[in-house]
PDB file of N, CA and C in Angstrom:
ATOM      1  N   UNK G  28       7.016  70.103  45.195  1.00 93.00           N
ATOM      2  CA  UNK G  28       7.427  69.229  43.876  1.00 93.00           C
ATOM      3  C   UNK G  28       6.369  68.143  43.565  1.00 93.00           C
ATOM      4  N   UNK G  29       5.949  68.761  42.156  1.00 97.00           N
ATOM      5  CA  UNK G  29       4.872  67.006  41.707  1.00 97.00           C
ATOM      6  C   UNK G  29       5.152  66.009  41.709  1.00 97.00           C
ATOM      7  N   UNK G  30       4.406  65.135  41.652  1.00 98.00           N
ATOM      8  CA  UNK G  30       4.503  64.046  41.878  1.00 98.00           C
ATOM      9  C   UNK G  30       3.496  63.660  40.552  1.00 98.00           C
ATOM     10  N   UNK G  31       3.710  62.377  40.114  1.00 98.00           N
ATOM     11  CA  UNK G  31       3.230  61.180  38.939  1.00 98.00           C
ATOM     12  C   UNK G  31       2.742  60.104  39.554  1.00 98.00           C
ATOM     13  N   UNK G  32       0.970  59.860  39.506  1.00 98.00           N
ATOM     14  CA  UNK G  32       0.808  58.679  39.542  1.00 98.00           C
ATOM     15  C   UNK G  32       0.589  57.734  37.976  1.00 98.00           C
ATOM     16  N   UNK G  33       1.542  56.607  38.045  1.00 98.00           N
ATOM     17  CA  UNK G  33       1.064  56.088  36.560  1.00 98.00           C
ATOM     18  C   UNK G  33       1.059  55.048  36.725  1.00 98.00           C
ATOM     19  N   UNK G  34       0.025  54.141  35.900  1.00 98.00           N
ATOM     20  CA  UNK G  34      -0.797  53.040  36.040  1.00 98.00           C
ATOM     21  C   UNK G  34      -1.100  52.596  34.336  1.00 98.00           C
ATOM     22  N   UNK G  35      -0.956  51.052  34.693  1.00 97.00           N
ATOM     23  CA  UNK G  35      -1.013  50.437  33.575  1.00 97.00           C
ATOM     24  C   UNK G  35      -1.993  49.209  33.806  1.00 97.00           C
ATOM     25  N   UNK G  36      -3.350  49.672  33.290  1.00 97.00           N
ATOM     26  CA  UNK G  36      -4.266  48.670  33.538  1.00 97.00           C
ATOM     27  C   UNK G  36      -4.966  48.080  32.779  1.00 97.00           C
ATOM     28  N   UNK G  37      -5.132  46.783  32.974  1.00 97.00           N
ATOM     29  CA  UNK G  37      -5.559  45.557  32.164  1.00 97.00           C
ATOM     30  C   UNK G  37      -6.596  45.707  32.457  1.00 97.00           C
ATOM     31  N   UNK G  38      -7.510  45.889  31.985  1.00 97.00           N
ATOM     32  CA  UNK G  38      -9.421  45.579  32.838  1.00 97.00           C
ATOM     33  C   UNK G  38      -9.873  44.026  32.237  1.00 97.00           C
ATOM     34  N   UNK G  39     -10.235  43.577  33.051  1.00 97.00           N
ATOM     35  CA  UNK G  39     -11.013  42.470  32.814  1.00 97.00           C
ATOM     36  C   UNK G  39     -12.511  42.286  33.190  1.00 97.00           C
ATOM     37  N   UNK G  40     -13.208  43.039  34.004  1.00 97.00           N
ATOM     38  CA  UNK G  40     -14.778  43.246  33.653  1.00 97.00           C
ATOM     39  C   UNK G  40     -14.923  45.174  33.475  1.00 97.00           C
ATOM     40  N   UNK G  41     -15.284  44.893  32.490  1.00 96.00           N
ATOM     41  CA  UNK G  41     -15.336  46.424  31.863  1.00 96.00           C
ATOM     42  C   UNK G  41     -16.629  46.701  32.398  1.00 96.00           C
ATOM     43  N   UNK G  42     -17.815  46.202  32.887  1.00 95.00           N
ATOM     44  CA  UNK G  42     -19.117  46.892  33.544  1.00 95.00           C
ATOM     45  C   UNK G  42     -18.570  47.363  34.921  1.00 95.00           C
ATOM     46  N   UNK G  43     -17.690  46.866  35.748  1.00 96.00           N
ATOM     47  CA  UNK G  43     -17.328  46.798  36.916  1.00 96.00           C
ATOM     48  C   UNK G  43     -16.337  48.422  36.638  1.00 96.00           C
ATOM     49  N   UNK G  44     -15.451  47.908  35.986  1.00 96.00           N
ATOM     50  CA  UNK G  44     -14.667  49.439  35.696  1.00 96.00           C
ATOM     51  C   UNK G  44     -14.875  50.166  35.836  1.00 96.00           C
ATOM     52  N   UNK G  45     -16.439  50.570  34.385  1.00 96.00           N
ATOM     53  CA  UNK G  45     -16.852  51.795  34.425  1.00 96.00           C
ATOM     54  C   UNK G  45     -17.376  52.613  35.786  1.00 96.00           C
ATOM     55  N   UNK G  46     -17.522  51.811  36.881  1.00 96.00           N
ATOM     56  CA  UNK G  46     -18.180  51.901  38.375  1.00 96.00           C
ATOM     57  C   UNK G  46     -17.139  52.514  38.503  1.00 96.00           C
ATOM     58  N   UNK G  47     -15.948  52.093  38.756  1.00 97.00           N
ATOM     59  CA  UNK G  47     -14.638  52.521  39.214  1.00 97.00           C
ATOM     60  C   UNK G  47     -13.976  53.775  38.336  1.00 97.00           C
ATOM     61  N   UNK G  48     -14.212  54.230  37.514  1.00 95.00           N
ATOM     62  CA  UNK G  48     -13.689  54.952  36.035  1.00 95.00           C
ATOM     63  C   UNK G  48     -14.289  56.218  36.295  1.00 95.00           C
ATOM     64  N   UNK G  49     -16.109  56.336  36.989  1.00 96.00           N
ATOM     65  CA  UNK G  49     -17.112  57.209  36.883  1.00 96.00           C
ATOM     66  C   UNK G  49     -16.874  57.904  38.412  1.00 96.00           C
ATOM     67  N   UNK G  50     -16.368  57.253  39.606  1.00 97.00           N
ATOM     68  CA  UNK G  50     -16.435  57.515  40.557  1.00 97.00           C
ATOM     69  C   UNK G  50     -14.703  58.219  41.247  1.00 97.00           C
ATOM     70  N   UNK G  51     -13.726  57.511  40.621  1.00 97.00           N
ATOM     71  CA  UNK G  51     -12.527  57.771  41.126  1.00 97.00           C
ATOM     72  C   UNK G  51     -11.901  59.258  41.001  1.00 97.00           C
ATOM     73  N   UNK G  52     -12.739  59.865  39.712  1.00 97.00           N
ATOM     74  CA  UNK G  52     -11.831  61.096  39.272  1.00 97.00           C
ATOM     75  C   UNK G  52     -11.997  61.948  40.739  1.00 97.00           C
ATOM     76  N   UNK G  53     -13.640  62.163  41.515  1.00 97.00           N
ATOM     77  CA  UNK G  53     -13.554  62.920  42.659  1.00 97.00           C
ATOM     78  C   UNK G  53     -12.560  62.844  43.689  1.00 97.00           C
ATOM     79  N   UNK G  54     -12.310  61.476  44.127  1.00 98.00           N
ATOM     80  CA  UNK G  54     -11.344  61.248  44.870  1.00 98.00           C
ATOM     81  C   UNK G  54     -10.067  61.584  44.858  1.00 98.00           C
ATOM     82  N   UNK G  55      -9.774  61.763  43.685  1.00 97.00           N
ATOM     83  CA  UNK G  55      -8.495  62.376  43.179  1.00 97.00           C
ATOM     84  C   UNK G  55      -8.629  64.027  43.367  1.00 97.00           C
ATOM     85  N   UNK G  56      -9.683  64.685  43.118  1.00 97.00           N
ATOM     86  CA  UNK G  56      -9.478  65.775  42.997  1.00 97.00           C
ATOM     87  C   UNK G  56      -9.381  66.614  44.497  1.00 97.00           C
ATOM     88  N   UNK G  57      -9.593  65.850  44.980  1.00 97.00           N
ATOM     89  CA  UNK G  57     -10.020  66.037  46.426  1.00 97.00           C
ATOM     90  C   UNK G  57      -8.498  66.255  47.297  1.00 97.00           C
ATOM     91  N   UNK G  58      -7.336  65.355  46.714  1.00 98.00           N
ATOM     92  CA  UNK G  58      -6.394  65.463  46.916  1.00 98.00           C
ATOM     93  C   UNK G  58      -5.408  66.505  45.836  1.00 98.00           C
ATOM     94  N   UNK G  59      -5.871  66.891  45.076  1.00 98.00           N
ATOM     95  CA  UNK G  59      -5.184  67.641  44.360  1.00 98.00           C
ATOM     96  C   UNK G  59      -4.873  67.039  43.095  1.00 98.00           C
ATOM     97  N   UNK G  60      -5.548  66.107  42.785  1.00 98.00           N
ATOM     98  CA  UNK G  60      -5.133  65.357  41.260  1.00 98.00           C
ATOM     99  C   UNK G  60      -5.561  65.793  40.384  1.00 98.00           C
ATOM    100  N   UNK G  61      -5.001  65.548  38.976  1.00 97.00           N
ATOM    101  CA  UNK G  61      -5.742  65.951  37.784  1.00 97.00           C
ATOM    102  C   UNK G  61      -5.346  65.078  36.647  1.00 97.00           C
ATOM    103  N   UNK G  62      -5.602  64.702  35.624  1.00 97.00           N
ATOM    104  CA  UNK G  62      -5.412  63.642  34.900  1.00 97.00           C
ATOM    105  C   UNK G  62      -4.671  64.644  33.703  1.00 97.00           C
ATOM    106  N   UNK G  63      -3.227  63.965  33.465  1.00 97.00           N
ATOM    107  CA  UNK G  63      -2.490  64.251  32.402  1.00 97.00           C
ATOM    108  C   UNK G  63      -3.030  63.561  31.018  1.00 97.00           C
ATOM    109  N   UNK G  64      -3.337  61.969  31.272  1.00 97.00           N
ATOM    110  CA  UNK G  64      -3.605  61.266  29.960  1.00 97.00           C
ATOM    111  C   UNK G  64      -4.761  59.786  30.854  1.00 97.00           C
ATOM    112  N   UNK G  65      -5.258  59.677  30.321  1.00 95.00           N
ATOM    113  CA  UNK G  65      -6.706  58.306  30.575  1.00 95.00           C
ATOM    114  C   UNK G  65      -7.168  57.800  29.430  1.00 95.00           C
ATOM    115  N   UNK G  66      -6.598  56.470  29.214  1.00 92.00           N
ATOM    116  CA  UNK G  66      -7.073  55.575  28.036  1.00 92.00           C
ATOM    117  C   UNK G  66      -6.472  55.832  27.211  1.00 92.00           C
ATOM    118  N   UNK G  67      -5.687  57.194  26.786  1.00 92.00           N
ATOM    119  CA  UNK G  67      -5.477  57.240  25.070  1.00 92.00           C
ATOM    120  C   UNK G  67      -4.414  56.378  24.461  1.00 92.00           C
ATOM    121  N   UNK G  68      -4.783  56.593  22.509  1.00 94.00           N
ATOM    122  CA  UNK G  68      -3.898  55.534  21.810  1.00 94.00           C
ATOM    123  C   UNK G  68      -2.418  55.357  22.447  1.00 94.00           C
ATOM    124  N   UNK G  69      -1.377  54.357  22.725  1.00 95.00           N
ATOM    125  CA  UNK G  69      -0.222  54.181  22.833  1.00 95.00           C
ATOM    126  C   UNK G  69       0.440  53.903  21.642  1.00 95.00           C
ATOM    127  N   UNK G  70       1.733  54.189  21.262  1.00 95.00           N
ATOM    128  CA  UNK G  70       2.527  53.575  20.515  1.00 95.00           C
ATOM    129  C   UNK G  70       4.063  53.554  21.131  1.00 95.00           C
ATOM    130  N   UNK G  71       4.575  52.112  21.312  1.00 94.00           N
ATOM    131  CA  UNK G  71       5.704  51.734  21.890  1.00 94.00           C
ATOM    132  C   UNK G  71       7.093  51.833  20.817  1.00 94.00           C
ATOM    133  N   UNK G  72       7.705  52.939  21.756  1.00 96.00           N
ATOM    134  CA  UNK G  72       8.940  53.313  20.314  1.00 96.00           C
ATOM    135  C   UNK G  72      10.128  51.943  20.929  1.00 96.00           C
ATOM    136  N   UNK G  73      10.272  52.124  22.004  1.00 96.00           N
ATOM    137  CA  UNK G  73      11.083  50.953  22.322  1.00 96.00           C
ATOM    138  C   UNK G  73      10.855  49.714  23.435  1.00 96.00           C
ATOM    139  N   UNK G  74      11.696  48.590  23.396  1.00 95.00           N
ATOM    140  CA  UNK G  74      11.718  47.798  23.988  1.00 95.00           C
ATOM    141  C   UNK G  74      10.567  46.803  23.839  1.00 95.00           C
ATOM    142  N   UNK G  75      10.309  45.782  24.882  1.00 94.00           N
ATOM    143  CA  UNK G  75       9.054  45.274  24.661  1.00 94.00           C
ATOM    144  C   UNK G  75       7.755  44.892  25.479  1.00 94.00           C
ATOM    145  N   UNK G  76       7.650  46.508  25.958  1.00 91.00           N
ATOM    146  CA  UNK G  76       6.243  46.717  26.778  1.00 91.00           C
ATOM    147  C   UNK G  76       5.473  46.516  26.075  1.00 91.00           C
ATOM    148  N   UNK G  77       4.045  45.941  26.693  1.00 92.00           N
ATOM    149  CA  UNK G  77       2.879  45.466  25.940  1.00 92.00           C
ATOM    150  C   UNK G  77       1.928  46.259  27.022  1.00 92.00           C
ATOM    151  N   UNK G  78       1.610  48.147  26.766  1.00 94.00           N
ATOM    152  CA  UNK G  78       0.733  48.556  28.268  1.00 94.00           C
ATOM    153  C   UNK G  78      -0.422  48.353  26.993  1.00 94.00           C
ATOM    154  N   UNK G  79      -1.444  48.759  28.458  1.00 95.00           N
ATOM    155  CA  UNK G  79      -2.672  48.012  28.164  1.00 95.00           C
ATOM    156  C   UNK G  79      -3.516  49.755  27.994  1.00 95.00           C
ATOM    157  N   UNK G  80      -4.225  49.789  29.376  1.00 95.00           N
ATOM    158  CA  UNK G  80      -4.942  51.439  29.285  1.00 95.00           C
ATOM    159  C   UNK G  80      -3.775  52.196  30.510  1.00 95.00           C
ATOM    160  N   UNK G  81      -3.234  52.952  30.061  1.00 97.00           N
ATOM    161  CA  UNK G  81      -2.411  53.808  31.075  1.00 97.00           C
ATOM    162  C   UNK G  81      -3.537  55.443  31.101  1.00 97.00           C
ATOM    163  N   UNK G  82      -2.923  55.440  32.265  1.00 97.00           N
ATOM    164  CA  UNK G  82      -3.345  56.263  33.307  1.00 97.00           C
ATOM    165  C   UNK G  82      -2.203  57.285  34.239  1.00 97.00           C
ATOM    166  N   UNK G  83      -2.115  58.422  33.554  1.00 98.00           N
ATOM    167  CA  UNK G  83      -0.948  59.580  34.151  1.00 98.00           C
ATOM    168  C   UNK G  83      -1.980  60.598  35.509  1.00 98.00           C
ATOM    169  N   UNK G  84      -2.007  60.584  36.313  1.00 98.00           N
ATOM    170  CA  UNK G  84      -2.142  61.430  37.413  1.00 98.00           C
ATOM    171  C   UNK G  84      -1.271  62.473  37.771  1.00 98.00           C
ATOM    172  N   UNK G  85      -1.122  63.942  38.105  1.00 98.00           N
ATOM    173  CA  UNK G  85      -0.445  65.004  38.591  1.00 98.00           C
ATOM    174  C   UNK G  85      -0.892  65.057  39.971  1.00 98.00           C
ATOM    175  N   UNK G  86      -0.095  65.322  40.864  1.00 98.00           N
ATOM    176  CA  UNK G  86      -0.640  65.590  42.520  1.00 98.00           C
ATOM    177  C   UNK G  86       0.782  66.544  42.540  1.00 98.00           C
ATOM    178  N   UNK G  87      -0.648  67.815  43.546  1.00 97.00           N
ATOM    179  CA  UNK G  87       0.772  68.760  43.586  1.00 97.00           C
ATOM    180  C   UNK G  87       2.590  67.868  44.507  1.00 97.00           C
ATOM    181  N   UNK G  88       2.185  67.219  45.121  1.00 97.00           N
ATOM    182  CA  UNK G  88       3.162  66.106  45.598  1.00 97.00           C
ATOM    183  C   UNK G  88       3.403  64.909  45.916  1.00 97.00           C
ATOM    184  N   UNK G  89       4.485  64.332  46.272  1.00 98.00           N
ATOM    185  CA  UNK G  89       4.490  63.055  46.718  1.00 98.00           C
ATOM    186  C   UNK G  89       3.153  62.878  48.005  1.00 98.00           C
ATOM    187  N   UNK G  90       3.444  63.462  49.124  1.00 98.00           N
ATOM    188  CA  UNK G  90       2.461  63.316  50.100  1.00 98.00           C
ATOM    189  C   UNK G  90       0.937  63.312  49.751  1.00 98.00           C
ATOM    190  N   UNK G  91       0.612  64.658  48.742  1.00 98.00           N
ATOM    191  CA  UNK G  91      -0.691  64.137  48.483  1.00 98.00           C
ATOM    192  C   UNK G  91      -1.077  63.200  47.520  1.00 98.00           C
ATOM    193  N   UNK G  92      -0.078  62.699  46.633  1.00 98.00           N
ATOM    194  CA  UNK G  92      -0.704  61.670  45.910  1.00 98.00           C
ATOM    195  C   UNK G  92      -0.839  60.185  46.976  1.00 98.00           C
ATOM    196  N   UNK G  93       0.199  60.196  47.842  1.00 98.00           N
ATOM    197  CA  UNK G  93       0.498  58.862  49.126  1.00 98.00           C
ATOM    198  C   UNK G  93      -0.871  59.305  50.110  1.00 98.00           C
ATOM    199  N   UNK G  94      -1.369  60.148  50.277  1.00 98.00           N
ATOM    200  CA  UNK G  94      -2.627  60.187  51.054  1.00 98.00           C
ATOM    201  C   UNK G  94      -3.730  60.239  50.374  1.00 98.00           C
ATOM    202  N   UNK G  95      -3.793  60.103  48.621  1.00 98.00           N
ATOM    203  CA  UNK G  95      -4.984  59.505  48.176  1.00 98.00           C
ATOM    204  C   UNK G  95      -4.791  58.572  47.981  1.00 98.00           C
ATOM    205  N   UNK G  96      -4.106  57.622  47.769  1.00 98.00           N
ATOM    206  CA  UNK G  96      -3.936  56.279  47.498  1.00 98.00           C
ATOM    207  C   UNK G  96      -4.327  55.801  48.831  1.00 98.00           C
ATOM    208  N   UNK G  97      -3.760  55.914  50.424  1.00 98.00           N
ATOM    209  CA  UNK G  97      -4.359  55.467  51.410  1.00 98.00           C
ATOM    210  C   UNK G  97      -5.361  55.830  51.766  1.00 98.00           C
ATOM    211  N   UNK G  98      -6.346  56.568  51.385  1.00 98.00           N
ATOM    212  CA  UNK G  98      -7.480  57.536  51.734  1.00 98.00           C
ATOM    213  C   UNK G  98      -8.718  56.662  52.178  1.00 98.00           C
ATOM    214  N   UNK G  99      -9.404  56.563  53.422  1.00 97.00           N
ATOM    215  CA  UNK G  99     -10.320  56.086  53.294  1.00 97.00           C
ATOM    216  C   UNK G  99     -11.507  56.071  51.968  1.00 97.00           C
ATOM    217  N   UNK G 100     -11.536  56.997  51.840  1.00 96.00           N
ATOM    218  CA  UNK G 100     -12.582  57.428  50.529  1.00 96.00           C
ATOM    219  C   UNK G 100     -12.220  56.395  49.163  1.00 96.00           C
ATOM    220  N   UNK G 101     -10.911  56.173  49.075  1.00 97.00           N
ATOM    221  CA  UNK G 101     -10.214  55.347  47.814  1.00 97.00           C
ATOM    222  C   UNK G 101     -10.603  54.245  48.291  1.00 97.00           C
ATOM    223  N   UNK G 102     -10.467  53.452  49.919  1.00 97.00           N
ATOM    224  CA  UNK G 102     -10.195  52.402  50.171  1.00 97.00           C
ATOM    225  C   UNK G 102     -11.256  51.446  48.984  1.00 97.00           C
ATOM    226  N   UNK G 103     -12.346  51.544  48.746  1.00 96.00           N
ATOM    227  CA  UNK G 103     -13.607  50.856  48.492  1.00 96.00           C
ATOM    228  C   UNK G 103     -13.295  51.027  47.392  1.00 96.00           C
ATOM    229  N   UNK G 104     -13.109  52.271  46.139  1.00 97.00           N
ATOM    230  CA  UNK G 104     -12.764  51.972  44.647  1.00 97.00           C
ATOM    231  C   UNK G 104     -11.429  51.327  44.816  1.00 97.00           C
ATOM    232  N   UNK G 105     -10.407  51.196  45.490  1.00 97.00           N
ATOM    233  CA  UNK G 105      -9.432  50.212  45.348  1.00 97.00           C
ATOM    234  C   UNK G 105      -9.631  48.642  45.376  1.00 97.00           C
ATOM    235  N   UNK G 106     -10.671  48.518  46.247  1.00 97.00           N
ATOM    236  CA  UNK G 106     -10.717  47.240  46.139  1.00 97.00           C
ATOM    237  C   UNK G 106     -11.990  46.966  44.873  1.00 97.00           C
ATOM    238  N   UNK G 107     -12.481  47.380  44.994  1.00 97.00           N
ATOM    239  CA  UNK G 107     -13.199  47.391  43.506  1.00 97.00           C
ATOM    240  C   UNK G 107     -11.961  47.472  42.064  1.00 97.00           C
ATOM    241  N   UNK G 108     -11.251  48.118  41.890  1.00 97.00           N
ATOM    242  CA  UNK G 108     -10.096  48.128  41.222  1.00 97.00           C
ATOM    243  C   UNK G 108      -9.656  46.576  41.094  1.00 97.00           C
ATOM    244  N   UNK G 109      -9.038  46.454  42.416  1.00 97.00           N
ATOM    245  CA  UNK G 109      -8.599  44.717  42.411  1.00 97.00           C
ATOM    246  C   UNK G 109      -9.256  43.768  41.860  1.00 97.00           C
ATOM    247  N   UNK G 110     -10.973  44.050  42.170  1.00 97.00           N
ATOM    248  CA  UNK G 110     -11.839  43.111  41.151  1.00 97.00           C
ATOM    249  C   UNK G 110     -12.177  43.006  39.960  1.00 97.00           C
ATOM    250  N   UNK G 111     -11.694  43.807  39.079  1.00 97.00           N
ATOM    251  CA  UNK G 111     -12.276  43.794  37.906  1.00 97.00           C
ATOM    252  C   UNK G 111     -10.776  44.383  36.784  1.00 97.00           C
ATOM    253  N   UNK G 112     -10.111  44.797  37.674  1.00 98.00           N
ATOM    254  CA  UNK G 112      -8.145  44.678  36.624  1.00 98.00           C
ATOM    255  C   UNK G 112      -7.223  44.208  36.890  1.00 98.00           C
ATOM    256  N   UNK G 113      -5.999  44.219  36.507  1.00 98.00           N
ATOM    257  CA  UNK G 113      -5.132  44.028  36.590  1.00 98.00           C
ATOM    258  C   UNK G 113      -4.207  45.253  36.380  1.00 98.00           C
ATOM    259  N   UNK G 114      -3.401  45.579  37.846  1.00 97.00           N
ATOM    260  CA  UNK G 114      -2.789  46.827  37.570  1.00 97.00           C
ATOM    261  C   UNK G 114      -1.533  46.914  38.094  1.00 97.00           C
ATOM    262  N   UNK G 115      -1.147  47.871  37.274  1.00 97.00           N
ATOM    263  CA  UNK G 115       0.994  47.784  37.638  1.00 97.00           C
ATOM    264  C   UNK G 115       0.750  49.573  37.930  1.00 97.00           C
ATOM    265  N   UNK G 116       1.324  50.275  39.091  1.00 98.00           N
ATOM    266  CA  UNK G 116       1.204  51.238  39.582  1.00 98.00           C
ATOM    267  C   UNK G 116       2.465  52.014  40.082  1.00 98.00           C
ATOM    268  N   UNK G 117       2.994  53.501  39.353  1.00 98.00           N
ATOM    269  CA  UNK G 117       3.970  53.284  40.237  1.00 98.00           C
ATOM    270  C   UNK G 117       3.678  55.098  40.751  1.00 98.00           C
ATOM    271  N   UNK G 118       4.570  55.441  41.753  1.00 98.00           N
ATOM    272  CA  UNK G 118       4.229  57.084  41.805  1.00 98.00           C
ATOM    273  C   UNK G 118       5.794  57.305  41.788  1.00 98.00           C
ATOM    274  N   UNK G 119       5.799  58.654  40.836  1.00 98.00           N
ATOM    275  CA  UNK G 119       6.971  59.541  40.190  1.00 98.00           C
ATOM    276  C   UNK G 119       7.211  60.829  40.512  1.00 98.00           C
ATOM    277  N   UNK G 120       8.255  61.076  41.354  1.00 97.00           N
ATOM    278  CA  UNK G 120       8.381  62.364  41.485  1.00 97.00           C
ATOM    279  C   UNK G 120       8.870  63.460  40.422  1.00 97.00           C
ATOM    280  N   UNK G 121       8.179  64.251  40.012  1.00 95.00           N
ATOM    281  CA  UNK G 121       8.577  65.295  39.010  1.00 95.00           C
ATOM    282  C   UNK G 121      10.035  66.228  39.103  1.00 95.00           C
ATOM    283  N   UNK G 122      10.002  66.809  38.601  1.00 91.00           N
ATOM    284  CA  UNK G 122      11.479  67.703  38.724  1.00 91.00           C
ATOM    285  C   UNK G 122      11.112  68.983  39.078  1.00 91.00           C
ATOM    286  N   UNK G 123      11.869  69.782  39.973  1.00 82.00           N
ATOM    287  CA  UNK G 123      11.417  71.195  40.601  1.00 82.00           C
ATOM    288  C   UNK G 123      11.480  72.388  39.300  1.00 82.00           C
ATOM    289  N   UNK G 124      10.548  72.935  39.195  1.00 78.00           N
ATOM    290  CA  UNK G 124      10.502  74.057  38.556  1.00 78.00           C
ATOM    291  C   UNK G 124      11.536  74.840  37.399  1.00 78.00           C
ATOM    292  N   UNK G 125      11.575  75.283  36.217  1.00 82.00           N
ATOM    293  CA  UNK G 125      13.002  76.141  36.395  1.00 82.00           C
ATOM    294  C   UNK G 125      12.512  77.250  36.253  1.00 82.00           C
ATOM    295  N   UNK G 126      13.289  77.859  37.061  1.00 77.00           N
ATOM    296  CA  UNK G 126      13.680  79.391  36.583  1.00 77.00           C
ATOM    297  C   UNK G 126      13.190  79.744  38.098  1.00 77.00           C
TER     298      UNK G 126
END
């Protein structure tokens, strides 16, 4: 069952974040990740949420998502992100395919 990484990223240092943004897609792809949304325009329809830069990445399953997040190849980039952005991230299981 697919799994989604959903991140709300508040960038503090754009130059440093650009390095992260350039390098992270290859690490996700090695674990089957693909972007569904990456920093596009948002419109809040309800509530008091004030999203910053939203990202949605689809992985084949939760095991692949967690394997990527905990991988040695992502560790350096995760540390870089900790220095250049405040991020809220969740992992969400998708629904089984219909049919």
